[in-house]
Structure formats: C-alpha cells, structure tokens
Amino acid sequence: YGSDPGLVAERMALFIKSFGNNDVVTLQLDEIKNDPRRLFDEVSSISLFGGNNIVRLLGMEDASQAIIQQLIELVDNYPKGN
C-alpha cells in the first residue's frame, strides 16, 4: 500500500518470495465485489503443490475493509479441522 505503485509491487514481490514456493492467487476488488464468496473460496482452498496459498488483493480501497471483516468472520466460524 502506498503512493508509489512500482515500489509497492517490488515490496509485494519480495514479501511473497519470502514465503517460499507457494501458489499465488491475485484478485481484483471488482472480482470480489462481483463474487464475494470467491475470496473465501481462495483463502480456504488447498494448495495443489503443498505449502500455503497466498491470496493477493489488488485495487482495494478503504471501503474494502468490510469485505476483509466478512472474511475474518467467515474464517472464525469455519468448522475446525477442515
């Protein structure tokens, strides 16, 4: 997040790389608005190659906080062990 898109992209690439070889899914805000369940599906999916999934959100705005809050609530209420 920041005013320099190039620096933000560079830092994000380094951040993602720091987690090793993981599946990376990139979602745009418009995709999430059109299909709110997609974010939860991506976060809760199992990686095809082992490791963890990284879900990268682009185009988020301050108003997007509600979407993230809904995700947190869904995850908190998700049955344990799944």
JSON list of N, CA and C in Angstrom, two decimals:
[
{"chain": "A", "resi": 1, "resn": "TYR", "atom": "N", "xyz": [0.84, -1.17, 0.00]},
{"chain": "A", "resi": 1, "resn": "TYR", "atom": "CA", "xyz": [0.00, 0.00, 0.00]},
{"chain": "A", "resi": 1, "resn": "TYR", "atom": "C", "xyz": [0.89, 1.23, 0.00]},
{"chain": "A", "resi": 2, "resn": "GLY", "atom": "N", "xyz": [0.58, 2.18, -0.86]},
{"chain": "A", "resi": 2, "resn": "GLY", "atom": "CA", "xyz": [1.35, 3.41, -0.88]},
{"chain": "A", "resi": 2, "resn": "GLY", "atom": "C", "xyz": [1.12, 4.19, -2.15]},
{"chain": "A", "resi": 3, "resn": "SER", "atom": "N", "xyz": [1.79, 5.31, -2.25]},
{"chain": "A", "resi": 3, "resn": "SER", "atom": "CA", "xyz": [1.59, 6.21, -3.39]},
{"chain": "A", "resi": 3, "resn": "SER", "atom": "C", "xyz": [2.50, 5.89, -4.57]},
{"chain": "A", "resi": 4, "resn": "ASP", "atom": "N", "xyz": [3.48, 5.01, -4.41]},
{"chain": "A", "resi": 4, "resn": "ASP", "atom": "CA", "xyz": [4.40, 4.64, -5.49]},
{"chain": "A", "resi": 4, "resn": "ASP", "atom": "C", "xyz": [4.10, 3.20, -5.92]},
{"chain": "A", "resi": 5, "resn": "PRO", "atom": "N", "xyz": [3.32, 3.03, -7.00]},
{"chain": "A", "resi": 5, "resn": "PRO", "atom": "CA", "xyz": [2.91, 1.68, -7.42]},
{"chain": "A", "resi": 5, "resn": "PRO", "atom": "C", "xyz": [4.09, 0.75, -7.72]},
{"chain": "A", "resi": 6, "resn": "GLY", "atom": "N", "xyz": [5.16, 1.28, -8.27]},
{"chain": "A", "resi": 6, "resn": "GLY", "atom": "CA", "xyz": [6.33, 0.46, -8.57]},
{"chain": "A", "resi": 6, "resn": "GLY", "atom": "C", "xyz": [6.97, -0.09, -7.30]},
{"chain": "A", "resi": 7, "resn": "LEU", "atom": "N", "xyz": [7.11, 0.75, -6.31]},
{"chain": "A", "resi": 7, "resn": "LEU", "atom": "CA", "xyz": [7.69, 0.32, -5.04]},
{"chain": "A", "resi": 7, "resn": "LEU", "atom": "C", "xyz": [6.77, -0.68, -4.34]},
{"chain": "A", "resi": 8, "resn": "VAL", "atom": "N", "xyz": [5.47, -0.42, -4.40]},
{"chain": "A", "resi": 8, "resn": "VAL", "atom": "CA", "xyz": [4.51, -1.34, -3.79]},
{"chain": "A", "resi": 8, "resn": "VAL", "atom": "C", "xyz": [4.63, -2.71, -4.44]},
{"chain": "A", "resi": 9, "resn": "ALA", "atom": "N", "xyz": [4.69, -2.76, -5.77]},
{"chain": "A", "resi": 9, "resn": "ALA", "atom": "CA", "xyz": [4.80, -4.04, -6.49]},
{"chain": "A", "resi": 9, "resn": "ALA", "atom": "C", "xyz": [6.11, -4.75, -6.15]},
{"chain": "A", "resi": 10, "resn": "GLU", "atom": "N", "xyz": [7.19, -3.98, -6.06]},
{"chain": "A", "resi": 10, "resn": "GLU", "atom": "CA", "xyz": [8.50, -4.56, -5.72]},
{"chain": "A", "resi": 10, "resn": "GLU", "atom": "C", "xyz": [8.49, -5.17, -4.32]},
{"chain": "A", "resi": 11, "resn": "ARG", "atom": "N", "xyz": [7.94, -4.43, -3.37]},
{"chain": "A", "resi": 11, "resn": "ARG", "atom": "CA", "xyz": [7.87, -4.91, -1.99]},
{"chain": "A", "resi": 11, "resn": "ARG", "atom": "C", "xyz": [6.96, -6.13, -1.88]},
{"chain": "A", "resi": 12, "resn": "MET", "atom": "N", "xyz": [5.86, -6.12, -2.62]},
{"chain": "A", "resi": 12, "resn": "MET", "atom": "CA", "xyz": [4.94, -7.25, -2.59]},
{"chain": "A", "resi": 12, "resn": "MET", "atom": "C", "xyz": [5.62, -8.50, -3.15]},
{"chain": "A", "resi": 13, "resn": "ALA", "atom": "N", "xyz": [6.37, -8.35, -4.23]},
{"chain": "A", "resi": 13, "resn": "ALA", "atom": "CA", "xyz": [7.09, -9.49, -4.81]},
{"chain": "A", "resi": 13, "resn": "ALA", "atom": "C", "xyz": [8.09, -10.07, -3.80]},
{"chain": "A", "resi": 14, "resn": "LEU", "atom": "N", "xyz": [8.81, -9.20, -3.11]},
{"chain": "A", "resi": 14, "resn": "LEU", "atom": "CA", "xyz": [9.76, -9.67, -2.09]},
{"chain": "A", "resi": 14, "resn": "LEU", "atom": "C", "xyz": [9.04, -10.35, -0.93]},
{"chain": "A", "resi": 15, "resn": "PHE", "atom": "N", "xyz": [7.94, -9.79, -0.53]},
{"chain": "A", "resi": 15, "resn": "PHE", "atom": "CA", "xyz": [7.15, -10.35, 0.57]},
{"chain": "A", "resi": 15, "resn": "PHE", "atom": "C", "xyz": [6.66, -11.75, 0.20]},
{"chain": "A", "resi": 16, "resn": "ILE", "atom": "N", "xyz": [6.09, -11.89, -0.99]},
{"chain": "A", "resi": 16, "resn": "ILE", "atom": "CA", "xyz": [5.59, -13.19, -1.44]},
{"chain": "A", "resi": 16, "resn": "ILE", "atom": "C", "xyz": [6.73, -14.19, -1.55]},
{"chain": "A", "resi": 17, "resn": "LYS", "atom": "N", "xyz": [7.86, -13.76, -2.10]},
{"chain": "A", "resi": 17, "resn": "LYS", "atom": "CA", "xyz": [9.01, -14.64, -2.26]},
{"chain": "A", "resi": 17, "resn": "LYS", "atom": "C", "xyz": [9.53, -15.13, -0.91]},
{"chain": "A", "resi": 18, "resn": "SER", "atom": "N", "xyz": [9.38, -14.33, 0.13]},
{"chain": "A", "resi": 18, "resn": "SER", "atom": "CA", "xyz": [9.88, -14.71, 1.45]},
{"chain": "A", "resi": 18, "resn": "SER", "atom": "C", "xyz": [9.15, -15.92, 2.02]},
{"chain": "A", "resi": 19, "resn": "PHE", "atom": "N", "xyz": [7.99, -16.26, 1.48]},
{"chain": "A", "resi": 19, "resn": "PHE", "atom": "CA", "xyz": [7.23, -17.42, 1.94]},
{"chain": "A", "resi": 19, "resn": "PHE", "atom": "C", "xyz": [7.63, -18.70, 1.21]},
{"chain": "A", "resi": 20, "resn": "GLY", "atom": "N", "xyz": [8.54, -18.61, 0.26]},
{"chain": "A", "resi": 20, "resn": "GLY", "atom": "CA", "xyz": [8.96, -19.80, -0.49]},
{"chain": "A", "resi": 20, "resn": "GLY", "atom": "C", "xyz": [8.05, -20.05, -1.67]},
{"chain": "A", "resi": 21, "resn": "ASN", "atom": "N", "xyz": [8.04, -21.29, -2.11]},
{"chain": "A", "resi": 21, "resn": "ASN", "atom": "CA", "xyz": [7.22, -21.67, -3.27]},
{"chain": "A", "resi": 21, "resn": "ASN", "atom": "C", "xyz": [5.79, -21.96, -2.83]},
{"chain": "A", "resi": 22, "resn": "ASN", "atom": "N", "xyz": [4.93, -21.04, -3.09]},
{"chain": "A", "resi": 22, "resn": "ASN", "atom": "CA", "xyz": [3.53, -21.18, -2.75]},
{"chain": "A", "resi": 22, "resn": "ASN", "atom": "C", "xyz": [2.69, -20.80, -3.96]},
{"chain": "A", "resi": 23, "resn": "ASP", "atom": "N", "xyz": [1.45, -21.27, -3.97]},
{"chain": "A", "resi": 23, "resn": "ASP", "atom": "CA", "xyz": [0.52, -20.85, -5.01]},
{"chain": "A", "resi": 23, "resn": "ASP", "atom": "C", "xyz": [0.09, -19.42, -4.69]},
{"chain": "A", "resi": 24, "resn": "VAL", "atom": "N", "xyz": [0.10, -18.56, -5.71]},
{"chain": "A", "resi": 24, "resn": "VAL", "atom": "CA", "xyz": [-0.31, -17.17, -5.54]},
{"chain": "A", "resi": 24, "resn": "VAL", "atom": "C", "xyz": [-1.53, -16.91, -6.41]},
{"chain": "A", "resi": 25, "resn": "VAL", "atom": "N", "xyz": [-2.60, -16.46, -5.79]},
{"chain": "A", "resi": 25, "resn": "VAL", "atom": "CA", "xyz": [-3.82, -16.08, -6.49]},
{"chain": "A", "resi": 25, "resn": "VAL", "atom": "C", "xyz": [-3.97, -14.58, -6.32]},
{"chain": "A", "resi": 26, "resn": "THR", "atom": "N", "xyz": [-4.19, -13.89, -7.42]},
{"chain": "A", "resi": 26, "resn": "THR", "atom": "CA", "xyz": [-4.37, -12.45, -7.37]},
{"chain": "A", "resi": 26, "resn": "THR", "atom": "C", "xyz": [-5.82, -12.13, -7.71]},
{"chain": "A", "resi": 27, "resn": "LEU", "atom": "N", "xyz": [-6.47, -11.40, -6.82]},
{"chain": "A", "resi": 27, "resn": "LEU", "atom": "CA", "xyz": [-7.85, -11.00, -7.02]},
{"chain": "A", "resi": 27, "resn": "LEU", "atom": "C", "xyz": [-7.94, -9.48, -7.04]},
{"chain": "A", "resi": 28, "resn": "GLN", "atom": "N", "xyz": [-8.73, -8.96, -7.96]},
{"chain": "A", "resi": 28, "resn": "GLN", "atom": "CA", "xyz": [-9.01, -7.53, -8.04]},
{"chain": "A", "resi": 28, "resn": "GLN", "atom": "C", "xyz": [-10.27, -7.23, -7.23]},
{"chain": "A", "resi": 29, "resn": "LEU", "atom": "N", "xyz": [-10.38, -6.02, -6.76]},
{"chain": "A", "resi": 29, "resn": "LEU", "atom": "CA", "xyz": [-11.55, -5.62, -5.98]},
{"chain": "A", "resi": 29, "resn": "LEU", "atom": "C", "xyz": [-12.84, -5.89, -6.75]},
{"chain": "A", "resi": 30, "resn": "ASP", "atom": "N", "xyz": [-12.86, -5.58, -8.05]},
{"chain": "A", "resi": 30, "resn": "ASP", "atom": "CA", "xyz": [-14.07, -5.80, -8.84]},
{"chain": "A", "resi": 30, "resn": "ASP", "atom": "C", "xyz": [-14.48, -7.27, -8.86]},
{"chain": "A", "resi": 31, "resn": "GLU", "atom": "N", "xyz": [-13.51, -8.18, -8.91]},
{"chain": "A", "resi": 31, "resn": "GLU", "atom": "CA", "xyz": [-13.81, -9.61, -8.89]},
{"chain": "A", "resi": 31, "resn": "GLU", "atom": "C", "xyz": [-14.48, -10.00, -7.58]},
{"chain": "A", "resi": 32, "resn": "ILE", "atom": "N", "xyz": [-13.99, -9.44, -6.49]},
{"chain": "A", "resi": 32, "resn": "ILE", "atom": "CA", "xyz": [-14.54, -9.76, -5.18]},
{"chain": "A", "resi": 32, "resn": "ILE", "atom": "C", "xyz": [-15.94, -9.16, -5.03]},
{"chain": "A", "resi": 33, "resn": "LYS", "atom": "N", "xyz": [-16.13, -7.95, -5.54]},
{"chain": "A", "resi": 33, "resn": "LYS", "atom": "CA", "xyz": [-17.45, -7.33, -5.46]},
{"chain": "A", "resi": 33, "resn": "LYS", "atom": "C", "xyz": [-18.47, -8.12, -6.28]},
{"chain": "A", "resi": 34, "resn": "ASN", "atom": "N", "xyz": [-18.06, -8.63, -7.43]},
{"chain": "A", "resi": 34, "resn": "ASN", "atom": "CA", "xyz": [-18.97, -9.40, -8.29]},
{"chain": "A", "resi": 34, "resn": "ASN", "atom": "C", "xyz": [-19.26, -10.79, -7.73]},
{"chain": "A", "resi": 35, "resn": "ASP", "atom": "N", "xyz": [-18.32, -11.35, -6.99]},
{"chain": "A", "resi": 35, "resn": "ASP", "atom": "CA", "xyz": [-18.48, -12.69, -6.42]},
{"chain": "A", "resi": 35, "resn": "ASP", "atom": "C", "xyz": [-17.82, -12.72, -5.05]},
{"chain": "A", "resi": 36, "resn": "PRO", "atom": "N", "xyz": [-18.50, -12.19, -4.02]},
{"chain": "A", "resi": 36, "resn": "PRO", "atom": "CA", "xyz": [-17.91, -12.08, -2.69]},
{"chain": "A", "resi": 36, "resn": "PRO", "atom": "C", "xyz": [-17.42, -13.41, -2.11]},
{"chain": "A", "resi": 37, "resn": "ARG", "atom": "N", "xyz": [-18.05, -14.49, -2.47]},
{"chain": "A", "resi": 37, "resn": "ARG", "atom": "CA", "xyz": [-17.67, -15.81, -1.95]},
{"chain": "A", "resi": 37, "resn": "ARG", "atom": "C", "xyz": [-16.31, -16.26, -2.48]},
{"chain": "A", "resi": 38, "resn": "ARG", "atom": "N", "xyz": [-15.89, -15.71, -3.60]},
{"chain": "A", "resi": 38, "resn": "ARG", "atom": "CA", "xyz": [-14.64, -16.13, -4.23]},
{"chain": "A", "resi": 38, "resn": "ARG", "atom": "C", "xyz": [-13.44, -15.92, -3.31]},
{"chain": "A", "resi": 39, "resn": "LEU", "atom": "N", "xyz": [-13.42, -14.83, -2.58]},
{"chain": "A", "resi": 39, "resn": "LEU", "atom": "CA", "xyz": [-12.31, -14.56, -1.67]},
{"chain": "A", "resi": 39, "resn": "LEU", "atom": "C", "xyz": [-12.21, -15.66, -0.62]},
{"chain": "A", "resi": 40, "resn": "PHE", "atom": "N", "xyz": [-13.33, -16.01, -0.01]},
{"chain": "A", "resi": 40, "resn": "PHE", "atom": "CA", "xyz": [-13.33, -17.09, 0.99]},
{"chain": "A", "resi": 40, "resn": "PHE", "atom": "C", "xyz": [-12.90, -18.40, 0.35]},
{"chain": "A", "resi": 41, "resn": "ASP", "atom": "N", "xyz": [-13.40, -18.69, -0.84]},
{"chain": "A", "resi": 41, "resn": "ASP", "atom": "CA", "xyz": [-13.03, -19.93, -1.53]},
{"chain": "A", "resi": 41, "resn": "ASP", "atom": "C", "xyz": [-11.52, -20.01, -1.77]},
{"chain": "A", "resi": 42, "resn": "GLU", "atom": "N", "xyz": [-10.94, -18.91, -2.19]},
{"chain": "A", "resi": 42, "resn": "GLU", "atom": "CA", "xyz": [-9.49, -18.89, -2.45]},
{"chain": "A", "resi": 42, "resn": "GLU", "atom": "C", "xyz": [-8.69, -19.03, -1.16]},
{"chain": "A", "resi": 43, "resn": "VAL", "atom": "N", "xyz": [-9.13, -18.36, -0.11]},
{"chain": "A", "resi": 43, "resn": "VAL", "atom": "CA", "xyz": [-8.41, -18.42, 1.17]},
{"chain": "A", "resi": 43, "resn": "VAL", "atom": "C", "xyz": [-8.50, -19.81, 1.77]},
{"chain": "A", "resi": 44, "resn": "SER", "atom": "N", "xyz": [-9.63, -20.48, 1.61]},
{"chain": "A", "resi": 44, "resn": "SER", "atom": "CA", "xyz": [-9.81, -21.78, 2.24]},
{"chain": "A", "resi": 44, "resn": "SER", "atom": "C", "xyz": [-9.40, -22.96, 1.36]},
{"chain": "A", "resi": 45, "resn": "SER", "atom": "N", "xyz": [-8.98, -22.71, 0.12]},
{"chain": "A", "resi": 45, "resn": "SER", "atom": "CA", "xyz": [-8.61, -23.81, -0.76]},
{"chain": "A", "resi": 45, "resn": "SER", "atom": "C", "xyz": [-7.25, -24.40, -0.37]},
{"chain": "A", "resi": 46, "resn": "ILE", "atom": "N", "xyz": [-7.03, -25.62, -0.79]},
{"chain": "A", "resi": 46, "resn": "ILE", "atom": "CA", "xyz": [-5.79, -26.33, -0.51]},
{"chain": "A", "resi": 46, "resn": "ILE", "atom": "C", "xyz": [-4.85, -26.16, -1.69]},
{"chain": "A", "resi": 47, "resn": "SER", "atom": "N", "xyz": [-3.59, -25.90, -1.41]},
{"chain": "A", "resi": 47, "resn": "SER", "atom": "CA", "xyz": [-2.59, -25.72, -2.45]},
{"chain": "A", "resi": 47, "resn": "SER", "atom": "C", "xyz": [-2.40, -27.02, -3.23]},
{"chain": "A", "resi": 48, "resn": "LEU", "atom": "N", "xyz": [-2.27, -26.91, -4.53]},
{"chain": "A", "resi": 48, "resn": "LEU", "atom": "CA", "xyz": [-2.04, -28.08, -5.38]},
{"chain": "A", "resi": 48, "resn": "LEU", "atom": "C", "xyz": [-0.65, -28.67, -5.20]},
{"chain": "A", "resi": 49, "resn": "PHE", "atom": "N", "xyz": [0.29, -27.84, -4.80]},
{"chain": "A", "resi": 49, "resn": "PHE", "atom": "CA", "xyz": [1.69, -28.28, -4.73]},
{"chain": "A", "resi": 49, "resn": "PHE", "atom": "C", "xyz": [2.22, -28.32, -3.31]},
{"chain": "A", "resi": 50, "resn": "GLY", "atom": "N", "xyz": [1.35, -28.36, -2.32]},
{"chain": "A", "resi": 50, "resn": "GLY", "atom": "CA", "xyz": [1.79, -28.33, -0.93]},
{"chain": "A", "resi": 50, "resn": "GLY", "atom": "C", "xyz": [2.07, -26.90, -0.52]},
{"chain": "A", "resi": 51, "resn": "GLY", "atom": "N", "xyz": [2.35, -26.70, 0.71]},
{"chain": "A", "resi": 51, "resn": "GLY", "atom": "CA", "xyz": [2.60, -25.34, 1.19]},
{"chain": "A", "resi": 51, "resn": "GLY", "atom": "C", "xyz": [1.29, -24.59, 1.38]},
{"chain": "A", "resi": 52, "resn": "ASN", "atom": "N", "xyz": [1.38, -23.31, 1.33]},
{"chain": "A", "resi": 52, "resn": "ASN", "atom": "CA", "xyz": [0.21, -22.46, 1.58]},
{"chain": "A", "resi": 52, "resn": "ASN", "atom": "C", "xyz": [-0.16, -21.70, 0.32]},
{"chain": "A", "resi": 53, "resn": "ASN", "atom": "N", "xyz": [-1.42, -21.28, 0.29]},
{"chain": "A", "resi": 53, "resn": "ASN", "atom": "CA", "xyz": [-1.86, -20.37, -0.76]},
{"chain": "A", "resi": 53, "resn": "ASN", "atom": "C", "xyz": [-1.63, -18.95, -0.28]},
{"chain": "A", "resi": 54, "resn": "ILE", "atom": "N", "xyz": [-1.25, -18.12, -1.20]},
{"chain": "A", "resi": 54, "resn": "ILE", "atom": "CA", "xyz": [-1.15, -16.69, -0.92]},
{"chain": "A", "resi": 54, "resn": "ILE", "atom": "C", "xyz": [-2.22, -16.02, -1.77]},
{"chain": "A", "resi": 55, "resn": "VAL", "atom": "N", "xyz": [-3.11, -15.28, -1.15]},
{"chain": "A", "resi": 55, "resn": "VAL", "atom": "CA", "xyz": [-4.14, -14.55, -1.86]},
{"chain": "A", "resi": 55, "resn": "VAL", "atom": "C", "xyz": [-3.77, -13.08, -1.83]},
{"chain": "A", "resi": 56, "resn": "ARG", "atom": "N", "xyz": [-3.50, -12.57, -3.00]},
{"chain": "A", "resi": 56, "resn": "ARG", "atom": "CA", "xyz": [-3.07, -11.18, -3.16]},
{"chain": "A", "resi": 56, "resn": "ARG", "atom": "C", "xyz": [-4.26, -10.36, -3.63]},
{"chain": "A", "resi": 57, "resn": "LEU", "atom": "N", "xyz": [-4.56, -9.29, -2.92]},
{"chain": "A", "resi": 57, "resn": "LEU", "atom": "CA", "xyz": [-5.70, -8.44, -3.24]},
{"chain": "A", "resi": 57, "resn": "LEU", "atom": "C", "xyz": [-5.20, -7.14, -3.85]},
{"chain": "A", "resi": 58, "resn": "LEU", "atom": "N", "xyz": [-5.71, -6.80, -5.02]},
{"chain": "A", "resi": 58, "resn": "LEU", "atom": "CA", "xyz": [-5.32, -5.57, -5.70]},
{"chain": "A", "resi": 58, "resn": "LEU", "atom": "C", "xyz": [-6.52, -4.65, -5.86]},
{"chain": "A", "resi": 59, "resn": "GLY", "atom": "N", "xyz": [-6.25, -3.36, -5.86]},
{"chain": "A", "resi": 59, "resn": "GLY", "atom": "CA", "xyz": [-7.30, -2.38, -6.09]},
{"chain": "A", "resi": 59, "resn": "GLY", "atom": "C", "xyz": [-8.18, -2.16, -4.88]},
{"chain": "A", "resi": 60, "resn": "MET", "atom": "N", "xyz": [-7.71, -2.57, -3.72]},
{"chain": "A", "resi": 60, "resn": "MET", "atom": "CA", "xyz": [-8.51, -2.41, -2.51]},
{"chain": "A", "resi": 60, "resn": "MET", "atom": "C", "xyz": [-8.56, -0.94, -2.12]},
{"chain": "A", "resi": 61, "resn": "GLU", "atom": "N", "xyz": [-9.64, -0.56, -1.51]},
{"chain": "A", "resi": 61, "resn": "GLU", "atom": "CA", "xyz": [-9.86, 0.81, -1.07]},
{"chain": "A", "resi": 61, "resn": "GLU", "atom": "C", "xyz": [-10.18, 0.78, 0.43]},
{"chain": "A", "resi": 62, "resn": "ASP", "atom": "N", "xyz": [-10.20, 1.94, 1.02]},
{"chain": "A", "resi": 62, "resn": "ASP", "atom": "CA", "xyz": [-10.56, 1.98, 2.44]},
{"chain": "A", "resi": 62, "resn": "ASP", "atom": "C", "xyz": [-11.94, 1.38, 2.68]},
{"chain": "A", "resi": 63, "resn": "ALA", "atom": "N", "xyz": [-12.84, 1.54, 1.71]},
{"chain": "A", "resi": 63, "resn": "ALA", "atom": "CA", "xyz": [-14.18, 0.99, 1.84]},
{"chain": "A", "resi": 63, "resn": "ALA", "atom": "C", "xyz": [-14.18, -0.53, 1.78]},
{"chain": "A", "resi": 64, "resn": "SER", "atom": "N", "xyz": [-13.08, -1.13, 1.35]},
{"chain": "A", "resi": 64, "resn": "SER", "atom": "CA", "xyz": [-12.98, -2.59, 1.23]},
{"chain": "A", "resi": 64, "resn": "SER", "atom": "C", "xyz": [-12.81, -3.26, 2.58]},
{"chain": "A", "resi": 65, "resn": "GLN", "atom": "N", "xyz": [-12.66, -2.49, 3.61]},
{"chain": "A", "resi": 65, "resn": "GLN", "atom": "CA", "xyz": [-12.47, -3.04, 4.95]},
{"chain": "A", "resi": 65, "resn": "GLN", "atom": "C", "xyz": [-13.62, -3.98, 5.31]},
{"chain": "A", "resi": 66, "resn": "ALA", "atom": "N", "xyz": [-14.81, -3.67, 4.88]},
{"chain": "A", "resi": 66, "resn": "ALA", "atom": "CA", "xyz": [-15.97, -4.52, 5.19]},
{"chain": "A", "resi": 66, "resn": "ALA", "atom": "C", "xyz": [-15.81, -5.91, 4.58]},
{"chain": "A", "resi": 67, "resn": "ILE", "atom": "N", "xyz": [-15.22, -6.00, 3.39]},
{"chain": "A", "resi": 67, "resn": "ILE", "atom": "CA", "xyz": [-15.01, -7.29, 2.74]},
{"chain": "A", "resi": 67, "resn": "ILE", "atom": "C", "xyz": [-14.04, -8.13, 3.57]},
{"chain": "A", "resi": 68, "resn": "ILE", "atom": "N", "xyz": [-12.97, -7.52, 4.03]},
{"chain": "A", "resi": 68, "resn": "ILE", "atom": "CA", "xyz": [-11.98, -8.23, 4.83]},
{"chain": "A", "resi": 68, "resn": "ILE", "atom": "C", "xyz": [-12.60, -8.64, 6.17]},
{"chain": "A", "resi": 69, "resn": "GLN", "atom": "N", "xyz": [-13.40, -7.79, 6.75]},
{"chain": "A", "resi": 69, "resn": "GLN", "atom": "CA", "xyz": [-14.07, -8.12, 8.02]},
{"chain": "A", "resi": 69, "resn": "GLN", "atom": "C", "xyz": [-14.98, -9.32, 7.85]},
{"chain": "A", "resi": 70, "resn": "GLN", "atom": "N", "xyz": [-15.72, -9.38, 6.74]},
{"chain": "A", "resi": 70, "resn": "GLN", "atom": "CA", "xyz": [-16.59, -10.52, 6.46]},
{"chain": "A", "resi": 70, "resn": "GLN", "atom": "C", "xyz": [-15.77, -11.79, 6.34]},
{"chain": "A", "resi": 71, "resn": "LEU", "atom": "N", "xyz": [-14.61, -11.70, 5.67]},
{"chain": "A", "resi": 71, "resn": "LEU", "atom": "CA", "xyz": [-13.74, -12.86, 5.52]},
{"chain": "A", "resi": 71, "resn": "LEU", "atom": "C", "xyz": [-13.27, -13.36, 6.88]},
{"chain": "A", "resi": 72, "resn": "ILE", "atom": "N", "xyz": [-12.86, -12.46, 7.73]},
{"chain": "A", "resi": 72, "resn": "ILE", "atom": "CA", "xyz": [-12.40, -12.83, 9.07]},
{"chain": "A", "resi": 72, "resn": "ILE", "atom": "C", "xyz": [-13.52, -13.54, 9.83]},
{"chain": "A", "resi": 73, "resn": "GLU", "atom": "N", "xyz": [-14.73, -13.02, 9.74]},
{"chain": "A", "resi": 73, "resn": "GLU", "atom": "CA", "xyz": [-15.86, -13.64, 10.43]},
{"chain": "A", "resi": 73, "resn": "GLU", "atom": "C", "xyz": [-16.15, -15.02, 9.86]},
{"chain": "A", "resi": 74, "resn": "LEU", "atom": "N", "xyz": [-16.08, -15.17, 8.54]},
{"chain": "A", "resi": 74, "resn": "LEU", "atom": "CA", "xyz": [-16.30, -16.49, 7.93]},
{"chain": "A", "resi": 74, "resn": "LEU", "atom": "C", "xyz": [-15.24, -17.49, 8.40]},
{"chain": "A", "resi": 75, "resn": "VAL", "atom": "N", "xyz": [-13.99, -17.06, 8.42]},
{"chain": "A", "resi": 75, "resn": "VAL", "atom": "CA", "xyz": [-12.90, -17.94, 8.85]},
{"chain": "A", "resi": 75, "resn": "VAL", "atom": "C", "xyz": [-13.06, -18.31, 10.32]},
{"chain": "A", "resi": 76, "resn": "ASP", "atom": "N", "xyz": [-13.43, -17.34, 11.15]},
{"chain": "A", "resi": 76, "resn": "ASP", "atom": "CA", "xyz": [-13.64, -17.61, 12.58]},
{"chain": "A", "resi": 76, "resn": "ASP", "atom": "C", "xyz": [-14.76, -18.62, 12.80]},
{"chain": "A", "resi": 77, "resn": "ASN", "atom": "N", "xyz": [-15.76, -18.62, 11.94]},
{"chain": "A", "resi": 77, "resn": "ASN", "atom": "CA", "xyz": [-16.91, -19.52, 12.11]},
{"chain": "A", "resi": 77, "resn": "ASN", "atom": "C", "xyz": [-16.76, -20.82, 11.31]},
{"chain": "A", "resi": 78, "resn": "TYR", "atom": "N", "xyz": [-15.67, -20.96, 10.58]},
{"chain": "A", "resi": 78, "resn": "TYR", "atom": "CA", "xyz": [-15.44, -22.16, 9.78]},
{"chain": "A", "resi": 78, "resn": "TYR", "atom": "C", "xyz": [-15.17, -23.33, 10.70]},
{"chain": "A", "resi": 79, "resn": "PRO", "atom": "N", "xyz": [-15.79, -24.49, 10.44]},
{"chain": "A", "resi": 79, "resn": "PRO", "atom": "CA", "xyz": [-15.58, -25.64, 11.32]},
{"chain": "A", "resi": 79, "resn": "PRO", "atom": "C", "xyz": [-14.10, -25.99, 11.45]},
{"chain": "A", "resi": 80, "resn": "LYS", "atom": "N", "xyz": [-13.64, -26.19, 12.64]},
{"chain": "A", "resi": 80, "resn": "LYS", "atom": "CA", "xyz": [-12.24, -26.53, 12.91]},
{"chain": "A", "resi": 80, "resn": "LYS", "atom": "C", "xyz": [-11.93, -27.92, 12.36]},
{"chain": "A", "resi": 81, "resn": "GLY", "atom": "N", "xyz": [-10.71, -28.10, 11.89]},
{"chain": "A", "resi": 81, "resn": "GLY", "atom": "CA", "xyz": [-10.29, -29.39, 11.35]},
{"chain": "A", "resi": 81, "resn": "GLY", "atom": "C", "xyz": [-10.57, -29.55, 9.87]},
{"chain": "A", "resi": 82, "resn": "ASN", "atom": "N", "xyz": [-11.12, -28.51, 9.22]},
{"chain": "A", "resi": 82, "resn": "ASN", "atom": "CA", "xyz": [-11.39, -28.55, 7.78]},
{"chain": "A", "resi": 82, "resn": "ASN", "atom": "C", "xyz": [-10.44, -27.66, 7.04]}
]
